[in-house]
PDB file of C-alpha atoms and ligand atoms in Angstrom:
ATOM      1  CA  MET A   1      -0.577  -0.378  -0.363  1.00 82.00           C
ATOM      2  CA  SER A   2       1.020   3.227  -0.644  1.00 90.00           C
ATOM      3  CA  HIS A   3       0.402   6.811   1.601  1.00 92.00           C
ATOM      4  CA  LEU A   4       1.099  10.640   0.502  1.00 95.00           C
ATOM      5  CA  CYS A   5       4.060  11.480   3.432  1.00 96.00           C
ATOM      6  CA  ALA A   6       2.543  12.776   6.665  1.00 94.00           C
ATOM      7  CA  CYS A   7       4.771  16.369   6.391  1.00 94.00           C
ATOM      8  CA  GLY A   8       3.118  17.369   3.531  1.00 95.00           C
ATOM      9  CA  CYS A   9       5.877  16.928   0.918  1.00 96.00           C
ATOM     10  CA  GLY A  10       3.652  14.693  -1.592  1.00 95.00           C
ATOM     11  CA  THR A  11       6.276  11.936  -1.760  1.00 95.00           C
ATOM     12  CA  GLU A  12       4.335   8.750  -2.556  1.00 95.00           C
ATOM     13  CA  VAL A  13       6.026   6.382   0.651  1.00 94.00           C
ATOM     14  CA  VAL A  14       4.834   2.975  -0.370  1.00 92.00           C
ATOM     15  CA  THR A  15       4.845   0.688   2.548  1.00 91.00           C
ATOM     16  CA  PRO A  16       4.727  -3.454   1.741  1.00 90.00           C
ATOM     17  CA  LEU A  17       2.242  -4.365   4.181  1.00 89.00           C
ATOM     18  CA  SER A  18       3.666  -8.494   4.859  1.00 88.00           C
ATOM     19  CA  PRO A  19       5.055 -10.290   7.918  1.00 84.00           C
ATOM     20  CA  LEU A  20       8.179  -9.258   7.096  1.00 86.00           C
ATOM     21  CA  ASP A  21       7.630  -5.745   6.819  1.00 89.00           C
ATOM     22  CA  TRP A  22       4.935  -3.228   7.568  1.00 91.00           C
ATOM     23  CA  ARG A  23       1.454  -4.408   9.424  1.00 92.00           C
ATOM     24  CA  LEU A  24      -1.654  -2.771   9.324  1.00 92.00           C
ATOM     25  CA  THR A  25      -4.748  -3.014  11.393  1.00 93.00           C
ATOM     26  CA  PHE A  26      -7.654  -1.977  11.175  1.00 94.00           C
ATOM     27  CA  ASP A  27      -9.927  -1.035  15.093  1.00 95.00           C
ATOM     28  CA  GLY A  28     -13.307  -0.995  12.025  1.00 95.00           C
ATOM     29  CA  VAL A  29     -12.801   3.138  12.921  1.00 95.00           C
ATOM     30  CA  THR A  30      -9.180   3.613  12.464  1.00 95.00           C
ATOM     31  CA  ILE A  31      -6.217   1.907  10.690  1.00 93.00           C
ATOM     32  CA  THR A  32      -3.170   1.351  12.244  1.00 94.00           C
ATOM     33  CA  ILE A  33       0.624   0.585  10.944  1.00 93.00           C
ATOM     34  CA  ASN A  34       3.531  -1.249  12.403  1.00 91.00           C
ATOM     35  CA  PRO A  35       6.973  -0.531  12.829  1.00 91.00           C
ATOM     36  CA  SER A  36       7.079   3.446  12.483  1.00 93.00           C
ATOM     37  CA  ILE A  37       7.457   4.209   8.751  1.00 93.00           C
ATOM     38  CA  GLY A  38      11.552   6.125   8.503  1.00 92.00           C
ATOM     39  CA  ASN A  39      11.721   7.810   5.094  1.00 93.00           C
ATOM     40  CA  TRP A  40      15.085   8.438   5.127  1.00 89.00           C
ATOM     41  CA  SER A  41      15.451   8.416   1.657  1.00 91.00           C
ATOM     42  CA  LEU A  42      13.549  11.397   1.552  1.00 93.00           C
ATOM     43  CA  PRO A  43      14.078  14.782   1.273  1.00 93.00           C
ATOM     44  CA  CYS A  44      12.175  15.467   4.140  1.00 94.00           C
ATOM     45  CA  ARG A  45      13.238  12.845   6.050  1.00 92.00           C
ATOM     46  CA  SER A  46      10.259  12.202   8.005  1.00 94.00           C
ATOM     47  CA  HIS A  47       9.726   9.737  10.716  1.00 94.00           C
ATOM     48  CA  TYR A  48       6.337   8.270  11.898  1.00 95.00           C
ATOM     49  CA  VAL A  49       3.542   6.557  13.293  1.00 94.00           C
ATOM     50  CA  ILE A  50       0.205   6.014  12.215  1.00 93.00           C
ATOM     51  CA  LYS A  51      -1.890   4.771  15.590  1.00 94.00           C
ATOM     52  CA  GLN A  52      -5.521   4.696  14.831  1.00 95.00           C
ATOM     53  CA  GLY A  53      -5.199   7.640  11.906  1.00 93.00           C
ATOM     54  CA  LEU A  54      -3.375   9.408  13.993  1.00 94.00           C
ATOM     55  CA  ILE A  55       0.330  10.317  13.169  1.00 93.00           C
ATOM     56  CA  HIS A  56       2.816  10.096  16.081  1.00 93.00           C
ATOM     57  CA  TRP A  57       6.281  11.880  14.979  1.00 93.00           C
ATOM     58  CA  ALA A  58       9.209   9.902  15.918  1.00 89.00           C
ATOM     59  CA  GLY A  59      12.117  12.247  15.396  1.00 80.00           C
ATOM     60  CA  ASP A  60      14.964  12.040  12.941  1.00 79.00           C
ATOM     61  CA  TRP A  61      17.619   9.011  13.276  1.00 82.00           C
ATOM     62  CA  SER A  62      20.780   9.652  13.219  1.00 88.00           C
ATOM     63  CA  ASP A  63      22.909   7.650  10.140  1.00 88.00           C
ATOM     64  CA  GLU A  64      23.490   5.082  12.937  1.00 90.00           C
ATOM     65  CA  GLN A  65      20.618   4.435  14.205  1.00 89.00           C
ATOM     66  CA  ILE A  66      19.339   4.412  10.684  1.00 88.00           C
ATOM     67  CA  ALA A  67      21.452   1.797   9.787  1.00 91.00           C
ATOM     68  CA  GLU A  68      21.044  -0.553  12.980  1.00 90.00           C
ATOM     69  CA  GLY A  69      17.579  -0.797  12.256  1.00 87.00           C
ATOM     70  CA  ARG A  70      18.458  -1.750   8.702  1.00 89.00           C
ATOM     71  CA  ARG A  71      20.428  -4.598   9.913  1.00 92.00           C
ATOM     72  CA  ARG A  72      17.221  -5.491  12.193  1.00 90.00           C
ATOM     73  CA  ASP A  73      14.911  -5.954   9.262  1.00 88.00           C
ATOM     74  CA  LEU A  74      17.976  -7.478   7.332  1.00 90.00           C
ATOM     75  CA  LEU A  75      18.153 -10.020  10.138  1.00 90.00           C
ATOM     76  CA  ALA A  76      14.370 -10.822  11.089  1.00 87.00           C
ATOM     77  CA  LYS A  77      14.072 -11.188   7.233  1.00 87.00           C
ATOM     78  CA  ARG A  78      17.012 -13.891   6.676  1.00 87.00           C
ATOM     79  CA  GLN A  79      16.290 -15.512  10.088  1.00 85.00           C
ATOM     80  CA  LYS A  80      12.563 -16.280   8.839  1.00 80.00           C
ATOM     81  CA  GLN A  81      12.752 -16.894   5.269  1.00 73.00           C
ATOM     82  CA  ALA A  82      14.971 -20.174   5.815  1.00 62.00           C
ATOM     83  CA  PRO A  83      16.290 -22.402   3.328  1.00 62.00           C
ATOM     84  CA  SER A  84      12.966 -25.703   2.476  1.00 60.00           C
ATOM     85  CA  SER A  85      14.499 -28.323   0.107  1.00 58.00           C
ATOM     86  CA  SER A  86      13.939 -28.208  -3.292  1.00 57.00           C
ATOM     87  CA  PRO A  87      10.783 -29.575  -4.980  1.00 66.00           C
ATOM     88  CA  ASN A  88      13.321 -30.275  -7.533  1.00 68.00           C
ATOM     89  CA  PRO A  89      16.582 -31.256  -7.704  1.00 61.00           C
ATOM     90  CA  ILE A  90      18.656 -31.279 -10.237  1.00 61.00           C
ATOM     91  CA  PRO A  91      19.478 -34.523 -11.697  1.00 60.00           C
ATOM     92  CA  ALA A  92      23.049 -35.699 -10.783  1.00 60.00           C
ATOM     93  CA  PRO A  93      25.835 -34.063 -13.065  1.00 59.00           C
ATOM     94  CA  ALA A  94      27.102 -37.403 -13.363  1.00 58.00           C
ATOM     95  CA  THR A  95      23.423 -38.532 -15.430  1.00 59.00           C
ATOM     96  CA  ARG A  96      23.875 -35.878 -17.530  1.00 63.00           C
ATOM     97  CA  ARG A  97      27.629 -36.819 -18.459  1.00 66.00           C
ATOM     98  CA  GLY A  98      26.521 -40.218 -18.873  1.00 75.00           C
ATOM     99  CA  ILE A  99      24.128 -39.558 -21.528  1.00 71.00           C
ATOM    100  CA  LEU A 100      26.500 -37.343 -22.997  1.00 74.00           C
ATOM    101  CA  ARG A 101      28.709 -39.921 -22.814  1.00 80.00           C
ATOM    102  CA  ARG A 102      26.208 -42.711 -24.956  1.00 78.00           C
ATOM    103  CA  LEU A 103      25.778 -39.924 -27.595  1.00 75.00           C
ATOM    104  CA  ARG A 104      29.236 -39.715 -27.944  1.00 79.00           C
ATOM    105  CA  ASN A 105      30.081 -43.259 -28.244  1.00 78.00           C
ATOM    106  CA  TRP A 106      26.616 -43.306 -30.741  1.00 73.00           C
ATOM    107  CA  LEU A 107      28.362 -41.066 -33.000  1.00 72.00           C
ATOM    108  CA  LYS A 108      32.014 -42.489 -32.815  1.00 74.00           C
ATOM    109  CA  LYS A 109      30.124 -45.630 -33.919  1.00 69.00           C
ATOM    110  CA  PHE A 110      28.167 -43.951 -36.866  1.00 62.00           C
ATOM    111  CA  SER A 111      30.740 -42.538 -38.420  1.00 63.00           C
ATOM    112  CA  ALA A 112      32.765 -44.989 -38.255  1.00 60.00           C
ATOM    113  CA  TYR A 113      30.670 -46.649 -39.899  1.00 56.00           C
ATOM    114  CA  SER A 114      29.965 -44.207 -42.883  1.00 54.00           C
ATOM    115  CA  ILE A 115      33.711 -43.778 -43.460  1.00 53.00           C
ATOM    116  CA  VAL A 116      33.617 -47.803 -44.001  1.00 51.00           C
ATOM    117  CA  GLY A 117      30.660 -47.893 -45.560  1.00 47.00           C
TER     118      GLY A 117
HETATM  119 ZN1   ZN B   1       8.136  13.916   4.064  1.00 78.70          ZN
END
């Protein structure tokens, strides 16, 4: 989903909604978006929380805080996206080499036959 930046600069801010990104809760009247929205890539660098339809300003973050927040996000995502077993296992290279060898042998036989014949 997207909304216009709360500071009024008019920039469209996109907040992907998923358990790994932002969670939107609607209590029947108002919406709440968690966690806070930090527009660090925008010139306004606004940072706020939308809670029960109201903007709560969260204040500017230092570059260290932003880096730390991003690192934590990445770690959380990596932990949730654990590698799963592949549903289509790649055929063993030995098998493929076997087919190639057989094909080469067959071609050799064929060319030998053509020369003799
Ligand atoms: Zn803004």
